[in-house]
JSON list of C-alpha atoms and ligand atoms in Angstrom, two decimals:
[
{"chain": "S", "resi": 1248, "resn": "MET", "atom": "CA", "xyz": [-1.25, -6.76, 9.23]},
{"chain": "S", "resi": 1249, "resn": "PHE", "atom": "CA", "xyz": [1.01, -6.17, 6.26]},
{"chain": "S", "resi": 1250, "resn": "PRO", "atom": "CA", "xyz": [1.57, -2.66, 4.91]},
{"chain": "S", "resi": 1251, "resn": "PHE", "atom": "CA", "xyz": [0.43, -1.53, 1.48]},
{"chain": "S", "resi": 1252, "resn": "VAL", "atom": "CA", "xyz": [3.39, -1.30, -0.87]},
{"chain": "S", "resi": 1253, "resn": "ASN", "atom": "CA", "xyz": [3.25, 1.48, -3.46]},
{"chain": "S", "resi": 1254, "resn": "VAL", "atom": "CA", "xyz": [6.04, 0.71, -5.84]},
{"chain": "S", "resi": 1255, "resn": "HIS", "atom": "CA", "xyz": [5.90, 3.94, -7.85]},
{"chain": "S", "resi": 1256, "resn": "THR", "atom": "CA", "xyz": [4.47, 7.21, -6.63]},
{"chain": "S", "resi": 1257, "resn": "HIS", "atom": "CA", "xyz": [5.15, 10.92, -6.93]},
{"chain": "S", "resi": 1258, "resn": "THR", "atom": "CA", "xyz": [3.14, 11.72, -3.78]},
{"chain": "S", "resi": 1259, "resn": "PRO", "atom": "CA", "xyz": [3.69, 9.20, -0.98]},
{"chain": "S", "resi": 1260, "resn": "GLY", "atom": "CA", "xyz": [0.73, 8.14, 1.10]},
{"chain": "S", "resi": 1261, "resn": "GLU", "atom": "CA", "xyz": [-0.24, 5.18, 3.23]},
{"chain": "S", "resi": 1262, "resn": "GLY", "atom": "CA", "xyz": [2.14, 2.23, 3.67]},
{"chain": "S", "resi": 1263, "resn": "ILE", "atom": "CA", "xyz": [5.54, 1.68, 2.11]},
{"chain": "S", "resi": 1264, "resn": "ASN", "atom": "CA", "xyz": [6.29, 4.08, -0.74]},
{"chain": "S", "resi": 1265, "resn": "VAL", "atom": "CA", "xyz": [8.91, 4.04, -3.44]},
{"chain": "S", "resi": 1266, "resn": "TRP", "atom": "CA", "xyz": [8.79, 7.76, -4.00]},
{"chain": "S", "resi": 1267, "resn": "ASP", "atom": "CA", "xyz": [10.01, 8.95, -7.38]},
{"chain": "S", "resi": 1268, "resn": "VAL", "atom": "CA", "xyz": [12.03, 12.06, -6.58]},
{"chain": "S", "resi": 1269, "resn": "GLY", "atom": "CA", "xyz": [13.80, 12.55, -9.91]},
{"chain": "S", "resi": 1270, "resn": "ARG", "atom": "CA", "xyz": [17.21, 13.76, -8.77]},
{"chain": "S", "resi": 1271, "resn": "ASN", "atom": "CA", "xyz": [15.98, 15.58, -5.67]},
{"chain": "S", "resi": 1272, "resn": "VAL", "atom": "CA", "xyz": [16.49, 13.14, -2.83]},
{"chain": "S", "resi": 1273, "resn": "PRO", "atom": "CA", "xyz": [15.12, 14.86, 0.29]},
{"chain": "S", "resi": 1274, "resn": "VAL", "atom": "CA", "xyz": [17.66, 15.67, 2.96]},
{"chain": "S", "resi": 1275, "resn": "GLY", "atom": "CA", "xyz": [16.89, 15.30, 6.65]},
{"chain": "S", "resi": 1276, "resn": "GLU", "atom": "CA", "xyz": [13.93, 13.54, 8.19]},
{"chain": "S", "resi": 1277, "resn": "VAL", "atom": "CA", "xyz": [11.82, 11.25, 6.04]},
{"chain": "S", "resi": 1278, "resn": "GLY", "atom": "CA", "xyz": [9.12, 8.81, 7.04]},
{"chain": "S", "resi": 1279, "resn": "GLU", "atom": "CA", "xyz": [10.44, 5.37, 7.92]},
{"chain": "S", "resi": 1280, "resn": "MET", "atom": "CA", "xyz": [8.15, 3.87, 5.29]},
{"chain": "S", "resi": 1281, "resn": "ASP", "atom": "CA", "xyz": [9.44, 6.18, 2.56]},
{"chain": "S", "resi": 1282, "resn": "PHE", "atom": "CA", "xyz": [12.06, 4.99, 0.12]},
{"chain": "S", "resi": 1283, "resn": "PHE", "atom": "CA", "xyz": [13.23, 6.74, -3.03]},
{"chain": "S", "resi": 1284, "resn": "SER", "atom": "CA", "xyz": [13.85, 6.07, -6.66]},
{"chain": "S", "resi": 1285, "resn": "VAL", "atom": "CA", "xyz": [16.10, 8.42, -8.62]},
{"chain": "S", "resi": 1286, "resn": "GLY", "atom": "CA", "xyz": [16.06, 8.72, -12.35]},
{"chain": "S", "resi": 1287, "resn": "ILE", "atom": "CA", "xyz": [15.87, 10.79, -15.50]},
{"chain": "S", "resi": 1288, "resn": "HIS", "atom": "CA", "xyz": [12.51, 10.47, -17.25]},
{"chain": "S", "resi": 1289, "resn": "PRO", "atom": "CA", "xyz": [12.73, 10.21, -21.05]},
{"chain": "S", "resi": 1290, "resn": "MET", "atom": "CA", "xyz": [10.27, 13.11, -21.42]},
{"chain": "S", "resi": 1291, "resn": "GLU", "atom": "CA", "xyz": [12.75, 15.42, -19.71]},
{"chain": "S", "resi": 1292, "resn": "GLY", "atom": "CA", "xyz": [14.59, 15.47, -23.00]},
{"chain": "S", "resi": 1293, "resn": "MET", "atom": "CA", "xyz": [18.08, 15.27, -21.51]},
{"chain": "S", "resi": 1294, "resn": "ARG", "atom": "CA", "xyz": [20.91, 13.92, -23.60]},
{"chain": "S", "resi": 1295, "resn": "GLU", "atom": "CA", "xyz": [23.19, 11.26, -22.22]},
{"chain": "S", "resi": 1296, "resn": "GLY", "atom": "CA", "xyz": [26.17, 13.59, -22.74]},
{"chain": "S", "resi": 1297, "resn": "GLU", "atom": "CA", "xyz": [24.57, 16.35, -20.64]},
{"chain": "S", "resi": 1298, "resn": "VAL", "atom": "CA", "xyz": [24.26, 14.30, -17.46]},
{"chain": "S", "resi": 1299, "resn": "ASP", "atom": "CA", "xyz": [26.70, 14.47, -14.56]},
{"chain": "S", "resi": 1300, "resn": "TRP", "atom": "CA", "xyz": [27.03, 10.71, -14.22]},
{"chain": "S", "resi": 1301, "resn": "SER", "atom": "CA", "xyz": [29.36, 10.68, -11.26]},
{"chain": "S", "resi": 1302, "resn": "GLY", "atom": "CA", "xyz": [26.85, 12.87, -9.38]},
{"chain": "S", "resi": 1303, "resn": "PHE", "atom": "CA", "xyz": [24.05, 10.55, -10.48]},
{"chain": "S", "resi": 1304, "resn": "ARG", "atom": "CA", "xyz": [25.95, 7.53, -9.15]},
{"chain": "S", "resi": 1305, "resn": "VAL", "atom": "CA", "xyz": [26.35, 9.20, -5.78]},
{"chain": "S", "resi": 1306, "resn": "LEU", "atom": "CA", "xyz": [22.56, 9.69, -5.62]},
{"chain": "S", "resi": 1307, "resn": "VAL", "atom": "CA", "xyz": [21.90, 6.08, -6.59]},
{"chain": "S", "resi": 1308, "resn": "GLU", "atom": "CA", "xyz": [24.19, 4.89, -3.79]},
{"chain": "S", "resi": 1309, "resn": "ARG", "atom": "CA", "xyz": [22.29, 6.88, -1.15]},
{"chain": "S", "resi": 1310, "resn": "GLU", "atom": "CA", "xyz": [20.98, 4.72, 1.65]},
{"chain": "S", "resi": 1311, "resn": "ARG", "atom": "CA", "xyz": [17.22, 5.11, 1.23]},
{"chain": "S", "resi": 1312, "resn": "VAL", "atom": "CA", "xyz": [17.38, 5.06, -2.55]},
{"chain": "S", "resi": 1313, "resn": "VAL", "atom": "CA", "xyz": [16.10, 1.59, -3.41]},
{"chain": "S", "resi": 1314, "resn": "ALA", "atom": "CA", "xyz": [15.76, 1.90, -7.18]},
{"chain": "S", "resi": 1315, "resn": "VAL", "atom": "CA", "xyz": [16.76, 3.76, -10.31]},
{"chain": "S", "resi": 1316, "resn": "GLY", "atom": "CA", "xyz": [13.86, 5.26, -12.24]},
{"chain": "S", "resi": 1317, "resn": "GLU", "atom": "CA", "xyz": [11.53, 6.04, -13.57]},
{"chain": "S", "resi": 1318, "resn": "CYS", "atom": "CA", "xyz": [13.53, 5.89, -16.73]},
{"chain": "S", "resi": 1319, "resn": "GLY", "atom": "CA", "xyz": [12.91, 4.22, -20.05]},
{"chain": "S", "resi": 1320, "resn": "LEU", "atom": "CA", "xyz": [11.66, 4.88, -23.55]},
{"chain": "S", "resi": 1321, "resn": "ASP", "atom": "CA", "xyz": [8.68, 6.85, -24.82]},
{"chain": "S", "resi": 1322, "resn": "ARG", "atom": "CA", "xyz": [7.77, 6.86, -28.48]},
{"chain": "S", "resi": 1323, "resn": "ARG", "atom": "CA", "xyz": [5.37, 9.79, -28.12]},
{"chain": "S", "resi": 1324, "resn": "PHE", "atom": "CA", "xyz": [8.35, 12.00, -27.53]},
{"chain": "S", "resi": 1325, "resn": "ALA", "atom": "CA", "xyz": [9.90, 13.53, -30.61]},
{"chain": "S", "resi": 1326, "resn": "ARG", "atom": "CA", "xyz": [13.49, 13.02, -29.57]},
{"chain": "S", "resi": 1327, "resn": "ASP", "atom": "CA", "xyz": [15.30, 10.28, -31.44]},
{"chain": "S", "resi": 1328, "resn": "LEU", "atom": "CA", "xyz": [14.70, 6.94, -29.72]},
{"chain": "S", "resi": 1329, "resn": "ARG", "atom": "CA", "xyz": [18.43, 6.16, -30.04]},
{"chain": "S", "resi": 1330, "resn": "GLU", "atom": "CA", "xyz": [19.20, 9.16, -27.85]},
{"chain": "S", "resi": 1331, "resn": "GLN", "atom": "CA", "xyz": [16.61, 7.98, -25.29]},
{"chain": "S", "resi": 1332, "resn": "GLU", "atom": "CA", "xyz": [18.18, 4.51, -25.40]},
{"chain": "S", "resi": 1333, "resn": "ARG", "atom": "CA", "xyz": [21.62, 5.91, -24.53]},
{"chain": "S", "resi": 1334, "resn": "LEU", "atom": "CA", "xyz": [20.17, 7.74, -21.54]},
{"chain": "S", "resi": 1335, "resn": "PHE", "atom": "CA", "xyz": [18.25, 4.66, -20.41]},
{"chain": "S", "resi": 1336, "resn": "TRP", "atom": "CA", "xyz": [21.25, 2.36, -20.85]},
{"chain": "S", "resi": 1337, "resn": "ARG", "atom": "CA", "xyz": [23.51, 4.53, -18.71]},
{"chain": "S", "resi": 1338, "resn": "GLN", "atom": "CA", "xyz": [20.90, 4.58, -15.92]},
{"chain": "S", "resi": 1339, "resn": "ALA", "atom": "CA", "xyz": [20.50, 0.81, -16.12]},
{"chain": "S", "resi": 1340, "resn": "GLU", "atom": "CA", "xyz": [24.29, 0.49, -15.80]},
{"chain": "S", "resi": 1341, "resn": "CYS", "atom": "CA", "xyz": [24.27, 2.67, -12.68]},
{"chain": "S", "resi": 1342, "resn": "ALA", "atom": "CA", "xyz": [21.53, 0.48, -11.19]},
{"chain": "S", "resi": 1343, "resn": "GLU", "atom": "CA", "xyz": [23.49, -2.64, -12.01]},
{"chain": "S", "resi": 1344, "resn": "GLU", "atom": "CA", "xyz": [26.67, -1.27, -10.40]},
{"chain": "S", "resi": 1345, "resn": "ALA", "atom": "CA", "xyz": [24.76, -0.26, -7.27]},
{"chain": "S", "resi": 1346, "resn": "GLY", "atom": "CA", "xyz": [22.89, -3.57, -7.13]},
{"chain": "S", "resi": 1347, "resn": "LYS", "atom": "CA", "xyz": [19.49, -1.87, -7.29]},
{"chain": "S", "resi": 1348, "resn": "PRO", "atom": "CA", "xyz": [16.39, -2.52, -9.41]},
{"chain": "S", "resi": 1349, "resn": "VAL", "atom": "CA", "xyz": [15.04, -0.25, -12.16]},
{"chain": "S", "resi": 1350, "resn": "VAL", "atom": "CA", "xyz": [11.53, 1.24, -12.38]},
{"chain": "S", "resi": 1351, "resn": "ILE", "atom": "CA", "xyz": [10.71, 1.57, -16.06]},
{"chain": "S", "resi": 1352, "resn": "HIS", "atom": "CA", "xyz": [8.52, 3.95, -18.02]},
{"chain": "S", "resi": 1353, "resn": "GLY", "atom": "CA", "xyz": [7.66, 2.48, -21.39]},
{"chain": "S", "resi": 1354, "resn": "VAL", "atom": "CA", "xyz": [5.33, 3.83, -24.06]},
{"chain": "S", "resi": 1355, "resn": "ARG", "atom": "CA", "xyz": [5.13, 2.00, -27.38]},
{"chain": "S", "resi": 1356, "resn": "ALA", "atom": "CA", "xyz": [8.72, 0.84, -26.95]},
{"chain": "S", "resi": 1357, "resn": "TYR", "atom": "CA", "xyz": [8.55, -2.50, -25.14]},
{"chain": "S", "resi": 1358, "resn": "PRO", "atom": "CA", "xyz": [10.45, -4.44, -27.83]},
{"chain": "S", "resi": 1359, "resn": "GLU", "atom": "CA", "xyz": [13.31, -1.91, -27.49]},
{"chain": "S", "resi": 1360, "resn": "ILE", "atom": "CA", "xyz": [13.21, -2.16, -23.68]},
{"chain": "S", "resi": 1361, "resn": "ILE", "atom": "CA", "xyz": [13.41, -5.95, -23.86]},
{"chain": "S", "resi": 1362, "resn": "ALA", "atom": "CA", "xyz": [16.22, -5.70, -26.44]},
{"chain": "S", "resi": 1363, "resn": "THR", "atom": "CA", "xyz": [18.13, -3.35, -24.11]},
{"chain": "S", "resi": 1364, "resn": "ARG", "atom": "CA", "xyz": [17.88, -5.81, -21.24]},
{"chain": "S", "resi": 1365, "resn": "LYS", "atom": "CA", "xyz": [19.14, -8.64, -23.41]},
{"chain": "S", "resi": 1366, "resn": "ALA", "atom": "CA", "xyz": [21.93, -6.66, -25.07]},
{"chain": "S", "resi": 1367, "resn": "GLY", "atom": "CA", "xyz": [23.26, -5.36, -21.75]},
{"chain": "S", "resi": 1368, "resn": "GLU", "atom": "CA", "xyz": [22.84, -8.70, -19.97]},
{"chain": "S", "resi": 1369, "resn": "PHE", "atom": "CA", "xyz": [21.37, -6.72, -17.10]},
{"chain": "S", "resi": 1370, "resn": "ARG", "atom": "CA", "xyz": [20.62, -8.86, -14.06]},
{"chain": "S", "resi": 1371, "resn": "MET", "atom": "CA", "xyz": [18.95, -6.56, -11.55]},
{"chain": "S", "resi": 1372, "resn": "PRO", "atom": "CA", "xyz": [15.15, -6.74, -11.42]},
{"chain": "S", "resi": 1373, "resn": "TRP", "atom": "CA", "xyz": [13.37, -4.40, -13.84]},
{"chain": "S", "resi": 1374, "resn": "VAL", "atom": "CA", "xyz": [9.83, -3.31, -12.95]},
{"chain": "S", "resi": 1375, "resn": "ILE", "atom": "CA", "xyz": [7.55, -2.03, -15.70]},
{"chain": "S", "resi": 1376, "resn": "HIS", "atom": "CA", "xyz": [5.45, 0.62, -14.06]},
{"chain": "S", "resi": 1377, "resn": "GLY", "atom": "CA", "xyz": [1.88, 1.54, -15.05]},
{"chain": "S", "resi": 1378, "resn": "TYR", "atom": "CA", "xyz": [1.45, -1.51, -17.25]},
{"chain": "S", "resi": 1379, "resn": "ASN", "atom": "CA", "xyz": [-1.61, -1.35, -19.49]},
{"chain": "S", "resi": 1380, "resn": "ASN", "atom": "CA", "xyz": [-0.81, -3.20, -22.66]},
{"chain": "S", "resi": 1381, "resn": "ASN", "atom": "CA", "xyz": [-1.83, -6.28, -24.59]},
{"chain": "S", "resi": 1382, "resn": "GLU", "atom": "CA", "xyz": [-1.49, -9.99, -23.92]},
{"chain": "S", "resi": 1383, "resn": "ARG", "atom": "CA", "xyz": [1.37, -10.56, -26.36]},
{"chain": "S", "resi": 1384, "resn": "ILE", "atom": "CA", "xyz": [3.59, -7.86, -24.86]},
{"chain": "S", "resi": 1385, "resn": "LEU", "atom": "CA", "xyz": [2.77, -9.03, -21.35]},
{"chain": "S", "resi": 1386, "resn": "ALA", "atom": "CA", "xyz": [3.84, -12.57, -22.26]},
{"chain": "S", "resi": 1387, "resn": "GLN", "atom": "CA", "xyz": [7.14, -11.29, -23.70]},
{"chain": "S", "resi": 1388, "resn": "LEU", "atom": "CA", "xyz": [7.89, -9.17, -20.65]},
{"chain": "S", "resi": 1389, "resn": "LEU", "atom": "CA", "xyz": [7.18, -12.08, -18.30]},
{"chain": "S", "resi": 1390, "resn": "GLU", "atom": "CA", "xyz": [9.30, -14.39, -20.39]},
{"chain": "S", "resi": 1391, "resn": "HIS", "atom": "CA", "xyz": [12.22, -12.00, -20.01]},
{"chain": "S", "resi": 1392, "resn": "GLY", "atom": "CA", "xyz": [11.86, -11.81, -16.25]},
{"chain": "S", "resi": 1393, "resn": "PHE", "atom": "CA", "xyz": [10.29, -8.38, -15.87]},
{"chain": "S", "resi": 1394, "resn": "TYR", "atom": "CA", "xyz": [8.14, -7.46, -12.89]},
{"chain": "S", "resi": 1395, "resn": "ILE", "atom": "CA", "xyz": [4.85, -5.75, -13.70]},
{"chain": "S", "resi": 1396, "resn": "SER", "atom": "CA", "xyz": [3.33, -2.90, -11.72]},
{"chain": "S", "resi": 1397, "resn": "ALA", "atom": "CA", "xyz": [-0.32, -1.99, -12.21]},
{"chain": "S", "resi": 1398, "resn": "GLY", "atom": "CA", "xyz": [-1.87, 1.33, -11.26]},
{"chain": "S", "resi": 1399, "resn": "ALA", "atom": "CA", "xyz": [-5.27, 2.95, -10.94]},
{"chain": "S", "resi": 1400, "resn": "VAL", "atom": "CA", "xyz": [-6.14, 2.04, -14.54]},
{"chain": "S", "resi": 1401, "resn": "LEU", "atom": "CA", "xyz": [-6.96, -1.45, -13.28]},
{"chain": "S", "resi": 1402, "resn": "LEU", "atom": "CA", "xyz": [-10.05, 0.06, -11.66]},
{"chain": "S", "resi": 1403, "resn": "THR", "atom": "CA", "xyz": [-11.42, 0.70, -15.16]},
{"chain": "S", "resi": 1404, "resn": "PRO", "atom": "CA", "xyz": [-13.20, -2.58, -15.96]},
{"chain": "S", "resi": 1405, "resn": "ASP", "atom": "CA", "xyz": [-12.41, -2.77, -19.69]},
{"chain": "S", "resi": 1406, "resn": "SER", "atom": "CA", "xyz": [-8.77, -1.62, -19.46]},
{"chain": "S", "resi": 1407, "resn": "ASN", "atom": "CA", "xyz": [-6.07, -3.97, -20.70]},
{"chain": "S", "resi": 1408, "resn": "VAL", "atom": "CA", "xyz": [-4.48, -4.34, -17.30]},
{"chain": "S", "resi": 1409, "resn": "SER", "atom": "CA", "xyz": [-7.81, -5.00, -15.62]},
{"chain": "S", "resi": 1410, "resn": "ARG", "atom": "CA", "xyz": [-8.49, -7.85, -18.05]},
{"chain": "S", "resi": 1411, "resn": "ARG", "atom": "CA", "xyz": [-4.92, -9.26, -17.88]},
{"chain": "S", "resi": 1412, "resn": "LEU", "atom": "CA", "xyz": [-4.28, -8.91, -14.15]},
{"chain": "S", "resi": 1413, "resn": "GLY", "atom": "CA", "xyz": [-4.86, -12.60, -13.54]},
{"chain": "S", "resi": 1414, "resn": "ASP", "atom": "CA", "xyz": [-2.24, -13.47, -16.18]},
{"chain": "S", "resi": 1415, "resn": "ILE", "atom": "CA", "xyz": [0.52, -11.84, -14.13]},
{"chain": "S", "resi": 1416, "resn": "PRO", "atom": "CA", "xyz": [2.06, -14.36, -11.73]},
{"chain": "S", "resi": 1417, "resn": "LEU", "atom": "CA", "xyz": [1.59, -13.02, -8.20]},
{"chain": "S", "resi": 1418, "resn": "GLU", "atom": "CA", "xyz": [5.34, -13.22, -7.52]},
{"chain": "S", "resi": 1419, "resn": "ARG", "atom": "CA", "xyz": [5.94, -10.75, -10.38]},
{"chain": "S", "resi": 1420, "resn": "LEU", "atom": "CA", "xyz": [3.17, -8.29, -9.51]},
{"chain": "S", "resi": 1421, "resn": "PHE", "atom": "CA", "xyz": [3.34, -4.85, -7.89]},
{"chain": "S", "resi": 1422, "resn": "LEU", "atom": "CA", "xyz": [0.78, -2.08, -7.44]},
{"chain": "S", "resi": 1423, "resn": "GLU", "atom": "CA", "xyz": [1.25, 1.68, -7.58]},
{"chain": "S", "resi": 1424, "resn": "THR", "atom": "CA", "xyz": [-0.50, 5.04, -7.67]},
{"chain": "S", "resi": 1425, "resn": "ASP", "atom": "CA", "xyz": [1.99, 6.94, -9.90]},
{"chain": "S", "resi": 1426, "resn": "ASP", "atom": "CA", "xyz": [0.73, 10.55, -10.18]},
{"chain": "S", "resi": 1427, "resn": "ARG", "atom": "CA", "xyz": [-2.95, 9.68, -9.69]},
{"chain": "S", "resi": 1428, "resn": "GLU", "atom": "CA", "xyz": [-5.02, 10.89, -6.79]},
{"chain": "S", "resi": 1429, "resn": "THR", "atom": "CA", "xyz": [-6.46, 7.42, -6.23]},
{"chain": "S", "resi": 1430, "resn": "GLY", "atom": "CA", "xyz": [-5.18, 6.01, -2.93]},
{"chain": "S", "resi": 1431, "resn": "ILE", "atom": "CA", "xyz": [-3.05, 2.86, -2.88]},
{"chain": "S", "resi": 1432, "resn": "GLU", "atom": "CA", "xyz": [-5.72, 1.14, -0.75]},
{"chain": "S", "resi": 1433, "resn": "GLU", "atom": "CA", "xyz": [-8.24, 1.62, -3.57]},
{"chain": "S", "resi": 1434, "resn": "VAL", "atom": "CA", "xyz": [-5.83, 0.14, -6.10]},
{"chain": "S", "resi": 1435, "resn": "TYR", "atom": "CA", "xyz": [-5.29, -2.85, -3.80]},
{"chain": "S", "resi": 1436, "resn": "ALA", "atom": "CA", "xyz": [-9.03, -3.26, -3.24]},
{"chain": "S", "resi": 1437, "resn": "GLY", "atom": "CA", "xyz": [-9.61, -3.27, -7.00]},
{"chain": "S", "resi": 1438, "resn": "ALA", "atom": "CA", "xyz": [-6.82, -5.79, -7.59]},
{"chain": "S", "resi": 1439, "resn": "ALA", "atom": "CA", "xyz": [-7.98, -8.07, -4.74]},
{"chain": "S", "resi": 1440, "resn": "CYS", "atom": "CA", "xyz": [-11.47, -8.03, -6.20]},
{"chain": "S", "resi": 1441, "resn": "ARG", "atom": "CA", "xyz": [-10.31, -8.80, -9.78]},
{"chain": "S", "resi": 1442, "resn": "LEU", "atom": "CA", "xyz": [-7.97, -11.55, -8.61]},
{"chain": "S", "resi": 1443, "resn": "GLY", "atom": "CA", "xyz": [-10.36, -13.06, -6.07]},
{"chain": "S", "resi": 1444, "resn": "TRP", "atom": "CA", "xyz": [-7.76, -12.76, -3.28]},
{"chain": "S", "resi": 1445, "resn": "GLU", "atom": "CA", "xyz": [-8.35, -11.69, 0.30]},
{"chain": "S", "resi": 1446, "resn": "MET", "atom": "CA", "xyz": [-6.93, -8.20, 0.83]},
{"chain": "S", "resi": 1447, "resn": "GLU", "atom": "CA", "xyz": [-4.58, -9.35, 3.63]},
{"chain": "S", "resi": 1448, "resn": "GLU", "atom": "CA", "xyz": [-3.23, -12.18, 1.54]},
{"chain": "S", "resi": 1449, "resn": "LEU", "atom": "CA", "xyz": [-2.60, -9.83, -1.39]},
{"chain": "S", "resi": 1450, "resn": "LYS", "atom": "CA", "xyz": [-0.83, -7.36, 0.91]},
{"chain": "S", "resi": 1451, "resn": "LYS", "atom": "CA", "xyz": [1.33, -10.13, 2.29]},
{"chain": "S", "resi": 1452, "resn": "ARG", "atom": "CA", "xyz": [2.32, -11.41, -1.14]},
{"chain": "S", "resi": 1453, "resn": "LEU", "atom": "CA", "xyz": [3.20, -7.99, -2.53]},
{"chain": "S", "resi": 1454, "resn": "TRP", "atom": "CA", "xyz": [5.12, -7.12, 0.63]},
{"chain": "S", "resi": 1455, "resn": "MET", "atom": "CA", "xyz": [7.12, -10.32, 0.07]},
{"chain": "S", "resi": 1456, "resn": "ASN", "atom": "CA", "xyz": [7.78, -9.18, -3.50]},
{"chain": "S", "resi": 1457, "resn": "PHE", "atom": "CA", "xyz": [8.95, -5.82, -2.20]},
{"chain": "S", "resi": 1458, "resn": "ASN", "atom": "CA", "xyz": [11.40, -7.51, 0.14]},
{"chain": "S", "resi": 1459, "resn": "THR", "atom": "CA", "xyz": [12.70, -9.66, -2.68]},
{"chain": "S", "resi": 1460, "resn": "VAL", "atom": "CA", "xyz": [13.13, -6.85, -5.20]},
{"chain": "S", "resi": 1461, "resn": "PHE", "atom": "CA", "xyz": [13.69, -3.64, -3.20]},
{"chain": "S", "resi": 1462, "resn": "HIS", "atom": "CA", "xyz": [14.04, -3.95, 0.50]},
{"chain": "S", "resi": 1463, "resn": "GLY", "atom": "CA", "xyz": [16.94, -6.33, 0.45]},
{"chain": "S", "resi": 1464, "resn": "MET", "atom": "CA", "xyz": [18.91, -3.45, -1.05]},
{"chain": "S", "resi": 1465, "resn": "VAL", "atom": "CA", "xyz": [18.49, -1.22, 1.99]},
{"chain": "S", "resi": 1466, "resn": "LYS", "atom": "CA", "xyz": [21.66, -1.29, 4.07]},
{"chain": "I", "resi": 2442, "resn": "ZN", "atom": "ZN1", "xyz": [5.49, 8.21, -12.62]}
]
């Protein structure tokens, strides 16, 4: 039996969780299946110059922190996209230095996210979380080596991600619950059904992806 892997959640549940804790990494006892991602969400509205970067680096280096994020770009937010890009870039640099992947929040800014990856020659895996966009953007992200994480939206039959799920190579796929109340097992069941895979086989493959992208970072 392989565990469920929930690659981006704000409320950890069953299986292995990459728990987005912002900058508040819990101290003391945590579940052995709980790992953390630390990041500054673009909607927080922080400026790059306001961040204590040496403190941030210390957090990123913490043992159970397996990723930086969620961070990224969001066009719905009024703040200048250039300012968001500076904040995102610095976080991507911290991830690169620590040898950890990045969990990315992107809204109407995928070309800029791809351009950032290219311009910085970033090499650590970048995972687009909550993907629900069109075929063309999916193809571009895959071409540039991104991993794609799908959430509860895939349970909605006519959603983009539900229709495109089969276009994501299994070795680049992750599943997540984000801030939804839907359990990770429901998301897996929906994905297994759409993809025509046995649940256990899907769990095994995504667990292998987790080991490739995240778990290898745990010292
Ligand atoms: Zn989230």
